Coordinates of C-alpha atoms and ligand atoms in Angstrom, one line a residue:
Chain A
X1 CA 8.8 -24.2 8.6
X2 CA 9.9 -20.9 10.1
X3 CA 9.9 -20.7 13.9
X4 CA 9.1 -17.2 15.2
X5 CA 11.8 -16.1 17.6
X6 CA 10.8 -14.9 21.0
X7 CA 14.2 -13.8 22.4
X8 CA 13.7 -10.2 21.1
X9 CA 10.5 -9.7 23.0
X10 CA 10.5 -6.7 25.3
X11 CA 14.3 -6.3 24.8
X12 CA 14.3 -3.1 22.7
X13 CA 12.3 0.0 23.1
X14 CA 11.1 3.1 21.3
X15 CA 12.3 6.0 23.4
X16 CA 11.3 9.0 21.3
X17 CA 8.9 9.9 18.5
X18 CA 8.5 13.0 16.5
X19 CA 7.0 14.4 13.3
X20 CA 7.6 17.5 11.1
X21 CA 5.0 20.0 10.0
X22 CA 2.4 18.2 8.0
X23 CA 0.3 19.1 5.0
X24 CA 1.3 21.9 2.7
X25 CA 4.8 22.8 3.7
X26 CA 6.3 24.6 0.7
X27 CA 10.0 25.5 0.5
X28 CA 11.2 22.5 2.4
X29 CA 12.6 19.3 0.9
X30 CA 11.7 15.8 2.0
X31 CA 15.2 15.7 3.6
X32 CA 14.5 18.9 5.5
X33 CA 11.2 17.6 6.7
X34 CA 12.9 14.4 7.9
X35 CA 15.5 16.4 9.7
X36 CA 12.8 18.2 11.5
X37 CA 11.1 14.9 12.5
X38 CA 14.3 13.3 13.5
X39 CA 15.4 16.2 15.7
X40 CA 11.9 16.2 17.3
X41 CA 12.2 12.5 18.0
X42 CA 15.7 12.9 19.5
X43 CA 14.4 15.8 21.7
X44 CA 11.5 13.6 22.8
X45 CA 14.1 11.0 24.0
X46 CA 16.5 13.6 25.5
X47 CA 19.2 12.5 23.0
X48 CA 21.4 14.3 20.4
X49 CA 22.6 13.4 17.0
X50 CA 25.9 12.5 18.6
X51 CA 24.2 9.6 20.5
X52 CA 23.0 8.0 17.2
X53 CA 25.1 5.2 15.7
X54 CA 22.4 3.7 13.5
X55 CA 20.3 5.4 10.7
X56 CA 17.6 3.6 8.8
X57 CA 15.5 5.8 6.6
X58 CA 13.5 6.3 3.4
X59 CA 12.7 9.3 1.3
X60 CA 11.8 10.0 -2.3
X61 CA 12.5 6.6 -3.9
X62 CA 14.5 8.1 -6.8
X63 CA 17.3 9.4 -4.4
X64 CA 20.1 6.9 -4.5
X65 CA 21.3 5.7 -1.1
X66 CA 19.0 8.1 0.7
X67 CA 20.5 7.2 4.2
X68 CA 23.9 8.6 2.9
X69 CA 22.2 11.9 2.0
X70 CA 20.7 12.1 5.4
X71 CA 23.9 11.1 7.3
X72 CA 25.7 13.9 5.5
X73 CA 23.0 16.4 6.3
X74 CA 22.8 15.4 9.9
X75 CA 26.5 14.9 10.5
X76 CA 26.2 11.3 11.6
X77 CA 28.5 8.4 10.9
X78 CA 26.7 5.2 11.6
X79 CA 27.9 1.7 12.3
X80 CA 24.6 0.5 10.8
X81 CA 22.7 2.3 8.1
X82 CA 20.6 1.6 5.1
X83 CA 17.7 2.9 3.0
X84 CA 14.6 0.7 2.7
X85 CA 12.7 0.2 -0.5
X86 CA 9.6 -1.6 0.5
X87 CA 7.1 1.1 -0.1
X88 CA 4.6 1.7 2.7
X89 CA 5.8 -1.4 4.5
X90 CA 9.3 0.1 4.9
X91 CA 8.6 2.3 7.9
X92 CA 7.4 -0.4 10.3
X93 CA 10.1 -2.7 8.9
X94 CA 12.7 0.0 9.8
X95 CA 11.8 -0.3 13.4
X96 CA 12.1 -4.1 13.3
X97 CA 15.4 -3.9 11.5
X98 CA 16.7 -1.4 14.1
X99 CA 15.9 -3.9 16.9
X100 CA 17.6 -6.7 14.9
X101 CA 20.7 -4.5 14.2
X102 CA 21.1 -3.6 17.9
X103 CA 20.6 -7.3 18.9
X104 CA 23.3 -8.3 16.4
X105 CA 25.7 -5.8 17.9
X106 CA 25.7 -3.6 14.8
X107 CA 24.5 -0.4 16.6
X108 CA 23.2 0.8 19.9
X109 CA 20.9 3.7 19.2
X110 CA 19.1 3.8 15.9
X111 CA 17.2 6.6 14.3
X112 CA 14.4 5.5 12.0
X113 CA 12.4 7.8 9.8
X114 CA 10.7 8.7 6.5
X115 CA 10.0 12.0 4.8
X116 CA 8.2 13.0 1.7
X117 CA 7.4 16.2 -0.1
X118 CA 4.6 15.0 -2.3
X119 CA 2.3 17.9 -2.0
X120 CA 5.0 20.4 -2.8
X121 CA 6.2 18.3 -5.8
X122 CA 2.8 18.2 -7.3
X123 CA 2.0 21.8 -6.7
X124 CA 5.4 23.2 -7.6
X125 CA 5.1 21.5 -10.9
X126 CA 1.4 21.7 -11.6
X127 CA 1.5 21.4 -15.3
X128 CA 3.0 17.9 -14.9
X129 CA 0.1 16.9 -12.9
X130 CA -2.6 18.1 -15.2
X131 CA -4.7 16.0 -17.5
X132 CA -2.7 13.8 -19.7
X133 CA 0.3 12.7 -17.7
X134 CA -0.7 10.0 -15.3
X135 CA 1.9 8.0 -13.6
X136 CA 1.7 4.4 -14.8
X137 CA 1.0 1.7 -12.2
X138 CA 4.3 0.0 -12.8
X139 CA 3.3 -3.5 -11.7
X140 CA 5.3 -4.9 -14.6
X141 CA 7.4 -2.1 -15.9
X142 CA 6.2 -0.4 -19.0
X143 CA 3.9 -3.1 -20.3
X144 CA 0.7 -4.9 -19.2
X145 CA -0.7 -1.8 -17.6
X146 CA -0.5 1.7 -19.1
X147 CA -1.6 0.6 -22.6
X148 CA -4.9 -0.5 -21.0
X149 CA -5.3 2.8 -19.1
X150 CA -4.3 1.3 -15.8
X151 CA -2.9 4.1 -13.7
X152 CA -2.2 4.7 -10.0
X153 CA -2.1 2.7 -6.8
X154 CA -5.8 3.4 -6.5
X155 CA -6.7 1.0 -9.3
X156 CA -4.5 -1.8 -7.9
X157 CA -6.2 -1.5 -4.5
X158 CA -9.6 -1.0 -6.2
X159 CA -9.3 -4.5 -7.6
X160 CA -9.0 -5.9 -4.1
X161 CA -12.0 -3.8 -2.9
X162 CA -14.2 -5.0 -5.8
X163 CA -13.4 -8.6 -5.3
X164 CA -14.0 -8.3 -1.5
X165 CA -17.4 -6.7 -2.3
X166 CA -18.2 -9.6 -4.6
X167 CA -17.0 -12.4 -2.3
X168 CA -18.4 -11.1 1.0
X169 CA -21.1 -8.5 0.2
X170 CA -19.0 -5.6 1.5
X171 CA -20.5 -2.2 0.6
X172 CA -19.3 1.3 -0.1
X173 CA -21.2 2.5 3.0
X174 CA -18.9 0.2 5.0
X175 CA -15.8 1.7 3.4
X176 CA -17.4 5.1 4.3
X177 CA -17.6 4.2 8.0
X178 CA -13.8 4.0 8.0
X179 CA -13.4 7.5 6.4
X180 CA -15.9 8.9 8.9
X181 CA -14.3 7.3 11.9
X182 CA -10.9 8.5 11.0
X183 CA -12.1 12.0 10.4
X184 CA -13.6 12.0 13.8
X185 CA -10.2 11.1 15.3
X186 CA -8.5 13.8 13.2
X187 CA -10.8 16.5 14.7
X188 CA -9.1 15.8 18.1
X189 CA -5.6 16.1 16.6
X190 CA -4.5 19.7 16.2
X191 CA -1.8 18.6 13.7
X192 CA -4.2 16.8 11.4
X193 CA -4.6 18.4 7.9
X194 CA -8.4 17.7 7.7
X195 CA -10.3 20.0 10.1
X196 CA -13.9 19.7 9.0
X197 CA -16.3 16.9 10.0
X198 CA -17.2 14.3 7.5
X199 CA -20.6 12.6 7.4
X200 CA -21.7 9.5 5.5
X201 CA -23.7 11.8 3.2
X202 CA -20.5 13.7 2.4
X203 CA -18.7 10.4 1.8
X204 CA -21.3 9.1 -0.6
X205 CA -21.4 12.5 -2.4
X206 CA -17.7 12.4 -3.0
X207 CA -16.8 12.2 -6.7
X208 CA -15.9 8.8 -8.1
X209 CA -12.2 8.5 -8.9
X210 CA -11.6 4.9 -9.8
X211 CA -14.6 2.9 -8.8
X212 CA -15.2 1.4 -6.3
X213 CA -13.2 4.2 -4.7
X214 CA -14.4 7.8 -4.5
X215 CA -12.6 10.9 -3.2
X216 CA -13.0 10.0 0.5
X217 CA -11.6 6.5 0.1
X218 CA -8.3 8.0 -0.8
X219 CA -5.5 9.0 1.5
X220 CA -4.2 12.6 1.4
X221 CA -1.5 14.2 -0.7
X222 CA 0.8 15.8 1.9
X223 CA 4.3 16.8 2.8
X224 CA 5.6 15.5 6.1
X225 CA 8.0 13.3 7.9
X226 CA 8.1 11.1 11.0
X227 CA 10.9 9.5 13.1
X228 CA 11.5 7.4 16.1
X229 CA 14.5 6.4 18.2
X230 CA 15.2 2.7 19.0
X231 CA 17.5 1.5 21.8
X232 CA 17.8 -1.2 24.4
X233 CA 15.0 -1.5 27.0
X234 CA 17.8 -1.3 29.6
X235 CA 19.2 2.0 28.3
X236 CA 15.7 3.3 27.8
X237 CA 15.2 3.5 31.6
X238 CA 17.5 6.4 31.9
X239 CA 15.9 8.5 29.1
X240 CA 13.3 11.2 29.2
X241 CA 10.2 9.4 28.1
X242 CA 8.4 6.4 29.5
X243 CA 9.8 3.7 27.2
X244 CA 7.6 1.8 24.7
X245 CA 8.6 -1.8 24.4
X246 CA 8.9 -3.6 21.1
X247 CA 7.1 -6.8 22.0
X248 CA 7.1 -8.4 18.5
X249 CA 7.3 -7.7 14.8
X250 CA 6.6 -9.6 11.6
X251 CA 6.6 -9.3 7.9
X252 CA 4.6 -11.0 5.1
X253 CA 5.2 -10.5 1.4
X254 CA 2.8 -11.9 -1.1
X255 CA 5.2 -11.1 -3.8
X256 CA 3.9 -13.8 -6.1
X257 CA 1.5 -11.1 -6.9
X258 CA -1.6 -9.1 -6.0
X259 CA -3.4 -10.9 -8.9
X260 CA -2.3 -14.3 -7.7
X261 CA -4.5 -16.7 -5.8
X262 CA -6.6 -14.8 -3.3
X263 CA -3.8 -12.4 -2.3
X264 CA -6.0 -9.3 -2.8
X265 CA -8.5 -10.5 -0.2
X266 CA -6.1 -12.4 2.1
X267 CA -3.2 -10.0 2.4
X268 CA 0.4 -10.2 3.7
X269 CA -1.0 -9.1 7.0
X270 CA -2.0 -12.7 7.8
X271 CA 1.6 -13.9 7.8
X272 CA 3.0 -10.7 9.2
X273 CA 0.5 -10.7 12.1
X274 CA 1.0 -14.4 12.9
X275 CA 4.8 -13.8 13.2
X276 CA 4.4 -10.7 15.2
X277 CA 1.8 -12.2 17.6
X278 CA 4.0 -15.2 18.2
X279 CA 7.0 -13.1 18.9
X280 CA 5.0 -10.9 21.3
X281 CA 3.2 -13.8 22.9
X282 CA -0.1 -12.1 22.5
X283 CA -3.1 -12.5 20.2
X284 CA -5.6 -10.1 18.6
X285 CA -7.7 -10.3 21.8
X286 CA -4.9 -8.6 23.7
X287 CA -4.6 -5.6 21.4
X288 CA -6.0 -2.3 22.8
X289 CA -5.6 -0.2 19.7
X290 CA -4.5 -0.5 16.1
X291 CA -2.7 2.0 13.8
X292 CA -3.4 0.5 10.4
X293 CA -1.8 1.6 7.0
X294 CA -4.7 3.3 5.3
X295 CA -3.7 4.2 1.7
X296 CA -7.3 3.4 0.8
X297 CA -10.3 2.5 3.0
X298 CA -10.4 -1.1 1.8
X299 CA -6.9 -1.7 3.1
X300 CA -8.0 -0.9 6.6
X301 CA -11.0 -3.3 6.4
X302 CA -9.0 -6.2 5.0
X303 CA -6.1 -5.8 7.4
X304 CA -8.5 -5.7 10.4
X305 CA -9.8 -9.1 9.2
X306 CA -6.3 -10.4 8.5
X307 CA -5.0 -9.4 12.0
X308 CA -7.9 -11.3 13.5
X309 CA -9.9 -8.4 15.0
X310 CA -13.0 -9.9 13.2
X311 CA -13.5 -12.9 11.0
X312 CA -12.7 -13.0 7.3
X313 CA -15.5 -11.4 5.3
X314 CA -17.0 -9.6 8.4
X315 CA -14.8 -6.5 8.2
X316 CA -17.6 -4.5 6.7
X317 CA -19.9 -5.1 9.6
X318 CA -17.1 -4.7 12.0
X319 CA -16.1 -1.2 10.8
X320 CA -19.8 -0.1 10.5
X321 CA -20.4 -1.1 14.1
X322 CA -18.5 1.8 15.5
X323 CA -15.5 -0.4 16.4
X324 CA -12.9 2.1 15.2
X325 CA -13.9 4.9 17.7
X326 CA -11.9 5.7 20.8
X327 CA -14.3 3.6 22.9
X328 CA -15.0 1.0 20.2
X329 CA -14.0 -2.6 20.0
X330 CA -10.7 -1.7 18.3
X331 CA -9.8 2.0 18.4
X332 CA -8.0 2.5 15.1
X333 CA -5.9 5.3 13.6
X334 CA -6.4 7.6 16.6
X335 CA -4.5 10.4 14.9
X336 CA -6.8 10.4 11.9
X337 CA -4.6 8.2 9.7
X338 CA -3.5 8.9 6.2
X339 CA -7.1 9.5 5.2
X340 CA -7.4 12.5 7.6
X341 CA -4.2 13.4 9.4
X342 CA -1.5 13.3 6.7
X343 CA 0.0 10.7 4.4
X344 CA 3.6 9.9 5.5
X345 CA 3.5 6.2 4.3
X346 CA 2.9 4.7 7.7
X347 CA 5.5 6.6 9.6
X348 CA 2.9 8.6 11.5
X349 CA 1.2 5.4 12.4
X350 CA 4.4 4.4 14.2
X351 CA 4.6 7.8 15.9
X352 CA 1.0 7.6 17.1
X353 CA 1.5 4.0 18.2
X354 CA 4.3 5.1 20.4
X355 CA 2.5 8.2 21.8
X356 CA -0.6 6.2 22.8
X357 CA 1.7 4.2 25.1
X358 CA 3.7 7.2 26.3
X359 CA 0.3 8.2 27.6
X360 CA 0.7 11.8 26.7
X361 CA -2.8 12.6 25.4
X362 CA -5.9 14.0 27.1
X363 CA -9.1 12.0 27.3
X364 CA -10.3 13.2 23.9
X365 CA -7.5 11.2 22.2
X366 CA -6.1 8.8 24.7
X367 CA -7.2 5.2 24.3
X368 CA -8.3 4.3 27.8
X369 CA -6.0 1.9 29.6
X370 CA -3.9 1.2 26.5
X371 CA -1.2 -1.4 27.2
X372 CA -0.6 -3.1 24.0
X373 CA -1.0 -1.7 20.4
X374 CA -0.5 -2.9 16.9
X375 CA 1.0 -0.9 14.1
X376 CA 0.9 -2.0 10.4
X377 CA 2.8 -1.0 7.3
X378 CA 1.5 -2.0 3.9
X379 CA 2.9 -1.3 0.5
X380 CA 5.7 -2.3 -1.8
X381 CA 2.9 -2.0 -4.4
X382 CA 0.1 -3.8 -2.6
X383 CA 1.7 -7.1 -1.4
X384 CA 4.2 -6.2 1.3
X385 CA 3.2 -6.0 4.9
X386 CA 5.0 -5.3 8.2
X387 CA 3.7 -5.4 11.7
X388 CA 4.8 -4.1 15.0
X389 CA 3.4 -4.9 18.4
X390 CA 4.2 -2.4 21.1
X391 CA 3.7 -2.6 24.8
X392 CA 3.7 -0.3 27.8
X393 CA 6.5 -0.9 30.4
Chain B
X1 CA -5.6 1.8 -36.9
X2 CA -4.0 5.2 -37.0
X3 CA -0.6 6.9 -36.7
X4 CA -1.8 9.5 -34.2
X5 CA -2.4 6.9 -31.6
X6 CA -2.6 8.8 -28.3
X7 CA -2.5 6.1 -25.7
X8 CA 0.6 4.6 -24.0
X9 CA 2.6 2.2 -26.2
X10 CA 3.9 -0.8 -24.2
X11 CA 7.6 -1.3 -24.1
X12 CA 8.0 -5.0 -24.1
X13 CA 10.7 -6.8 -22.1
X14 CA 12.7 -9.4 -24.0
X15 CA 10.7 -12.2 -22.4
X16 CA 7.4 -10.7 -23.5
X17 CA 8.0 -10.5 -27.3
X18 CA 6.2 -13.8 -28.2
X19 CA 3.1 -12.4 -26.4
X20 CA 3.1 -9.2 -28.5
X21 CA 4.0 -11.0 -31.7
X22 CA 1.1 -13.4 -31.1
X23 CA -1.3 -10.5 -30.5
X24 CA -0.4 -9.1 -33.9
X25 CA -1.4 -12.4 -35.4
X26 CA -4.6 -12.3 -33.3
X27 CA -3.5 -15.1 -31.0
X28 CA -3.4 -14.8 -27.2
X29 CA -0.1 -16.4 -26.2
X30 CA 0.6 -17.8 -22.7
X31 CA 3.5 -19.7 -21.2
X32 CA 3.0 -23.3 -20.3
X33 CA 5.1 -25.7 -18.3
X34 CA 6.1 -28.8 -20.2
X35 CA 6.6 -30.7 -16.9
X36 CA 3.5 -29.7 -14.9
X37 CA 1.1 -28.1 -17.4
X38 CA 0.8 -24.9 -15.4
X39 CA 0.0 -21.8 -17.4
X40 CA 1.1 -18.3 -16.2
X41 CA 1.3 -14.6 -17.0
X42 CA 3.2 -12.2 -17.1
X43 CA 6.1 -13.9 -18.9
X44 CA 9.2 -15.2 -17.2
X45 CA 11.9 -17.8 -17.8
X46 CA 10.7 -20.3 -15.2
X47 CA 7.5 -22.1 -14.4
X48 CA 5.8 -20.2 -11.6
X49 CA 4.1 -23.4 -10.5
X50 CA 7.0 -25.8 -10.2
X51 CA 10.2 -23.9 -11.0
X52 CA 11.0 -25.9 -14.1
X53 CA 13.0 -24.3 -17.0
X54 CA 11.2 -26.7 -19.4
X55 CA 8.6 -24.2 -20.7
X56 CA 6.9 -23.3 -24.0
X57 CA 4.5 -20.7 -25.5
X58 CA 1.0 -21.9 -26.4
X59 CA -2.1 -20.2 -27.7
X60 CA -4.9 -19.7 -25.1
X61 CA -8.5 -20.4 -25.9
X62 CA -9.1 -16.7 -25.2
X63 CA -12.0 -17.6 -22.9
X64 CA -12.2 -16.6 -19.3
X65 CA -14.0 -14.8 -16.5
X66 CA -13.5 -11.3 -14.9
X67 CA -11.7 -11.9 -11.6
X68 CA -11.9 -8.3 -10.6
X69 CA -12.3 -4.9 -12.2
X70 CA -12.2 -1.1 -11.6
X71 CA -13.9 1.7 -13.5
X72 CA -11.9 4.8 -14.3
X73 CA -13.9 7.9 -13.8
X74 CA -10.9 10.2 -13.6
X75 CA -8.7 10.9 -16.7
X76 CA -5.1 9.9 -15.9
X77 CA -3.8 10.0 -19.5
X78 CA -4.9 12.2 -22.4
X79 CA -5.1 9.2 -24.7
X80 CA -8.3 8.2 -22.8
X81 CA -10.0 11.6 -23.2
X82 CA -13.6 11.0 -24.3
X83 CA -13.6 7.3 -23.2
X84 CA -14.3 7.9 -19.5
X85 CA -15.7 5.9 -17.8
X86 CA -13.8 2.8 -18.9
X87 CA -13.3 -0.7 -17.3
X88 CA -9.9 -2.2 -16.5
X89 CA -10.2 -5.8 -15.5
X90 CA -8.1 -8.8 -14.4
X91 CA -9.3 -11.7 -16.5
X92 CA -8.8 -15.3 -15.4
X93 CA -8.4 -17.4 -18.5
X94 CA -9.6 -21.0 -18.8
X95 CA -6.0 -22.1 -18.6
X96 CA -5.7 -20.5 -15.1
X97 CA -3.5 -17.5 -15.9
X98 CA -4.7 -14.0 -15.0
X99 CA -4.1 -11.0 -17.3
X100 CA -4.9 -7.3 -17.1
X101 CA -6.9 -5.8 -19.9
X102 CA -10.0 -3.9 -20.7
X103 CA -13.6 -5.2 -20.9
X104 CA -15.3 -3.6 -23.9
X105 CA -18.5 -3.8 -25.7
X106 CA -20.9 -3.3 -22.8
X107 CA -21.8 -0.4 -20.5
X108 CA -19.4 -0.3 -17.6
X109 CA -22.3 -0.7 -15.2
X110 CA -22.7 -4.2 -16.5
X111 CA -19.1 -5.3 -15.8
X112 CA -19.2 -7.8 -12.9
X113 CA -16.8 -10.2 -11.2
X114 CA -17.1 -13.7 -12.7
X115 CA -18.6 -12.3 -16.0
X116 CA -17.8 -14.7 -18.8
X117 CA -15.6 -13.0 -21.5
X118 CA -13.5 -13.8 -24.5
X119 CA -10.6 -12.1 -26.2
X120 CA -11.0 -9.7 -29.1
X121 CA -8.0 -8.1 -30.8
X122 CA -7.8 -4.4 -31.2
X123 CA -5.3 -3.3 -33.8
X124 CA -4.1 0.0 -32.2
X125 CA -1.3 0.9 -34.7
X126 CA 0.4 -1.0 -37.5
X127 CA 2.8 -2.3 -34.9
X128 CA 0.6 -2.8 -31.9
X129 CA -2.4 -5.1 -31.3
X130 CA -4.0 -5.2 -27.9
X131 CA -5.9 -8.2 -26.6
X132 CA -9.1 -7.0 -25.0
X133 CA -12.2 -8.8 -23.7
X134 CA -15.9 -8.7 -24.4
X135 CA -18.8 -10.6 -22.8
X136 CA -19.5 -14.0 -24.4
Ligands
ZN1 ZN1 5.7 -26.4 -13.9

């Protein structure tokens, strides 16, 4: 069996975090948005592109060797560089890979980021998005899906939500508690796309998209990018910001399939969390806040269970108890998340995870006495998970 | 059966051809391991239970239960115009393999997890038959 390593604990640090403009940002490519985020992250750290010798990134998945495109645009040669293709699990994994690369002597200062221009793509090409051209949910290529009218990540995740409701009595109102909690967080984030309050009545009145998910169970369609800078904890002492330590990380990949066994109700977060907790030498009881990948409401609920913040099957009661608020049992997605801030496939969760420990916020957004936080990435088409545990110095 | 079929036509991978040929003959074909008797889907060249290469195609009983399902209220493809809402389900067959399809023949409100279903064959075009499921 695998033995989680502990020698990386507290050895590397996040020294800068930044994001681009978020929401509707016409006239800028995903690459341009990522440059904006990367320069903001470097500014935050007090570093320049010349200090960077590692570049780990992800952009629109159809761009071949995206890191090469970014290196050319930024004028960076890197001793370590790659593009990740693990969907929404890539971004947290990028931070873990940066620490591993530095530890292996492959680089000393790694820039990690992700950018997307999904709102602009859809709206610049509106005809393509109109009735009659759905993107197949390509679980198996071009068969065993589209011919049965199976389209979109929403349906794949919906299967999990439906089975969880069946097995544990989880309700749509409980999913709604997640949407409402994250909207409340977003109202304290001036950069968040969603500006209006959301009530449970609003949630329940949202039109059904793919049942059991309605409009407010779904993350936003936005442009945006985020980036962070990773270097050694030793070097971090001389930089501009209070360093945020990487205490542990993990990954878990139920790539035998979302439909296999009980994978859709017991996700890759179980393995990923176990590894990350062991590396960090902490457990769920030590975590002060969580930034959880929220493509759909259900994924928050099930990950909170799988990270051990409540028992399996009790996620519904947990989220409905007010746990996700700033003063709740587990303040979660304190920037508003992908449901209400902007959808940058988990990269903004990393950025917010860092900022909470930099301690830069006022009382309306700062988790009181935050010392240890958990950030999750989920994706790769439902079954890939990555986890980061961060600590204040 | 019609030539102006408007829904997506599957593009089979080479390992899937026996499944689609079987469907044309109104048989639901699955792969079975000759060593450990495990059944699985979608098709591959190796037993997903034990890793054996000693595998064969067999006909399923076509009986199973809905493991999970979703109801499409939004139109994602013009071929489904007029059929909203429709149910897409993961069916767990008696043999243990799970398969994505549609549950038909009942109002979508009556589709539930663990509902007992059996296969019915829908001849979509002269070249394509889709295995779907209806309540027993
Ligand atoms: Zn076998």
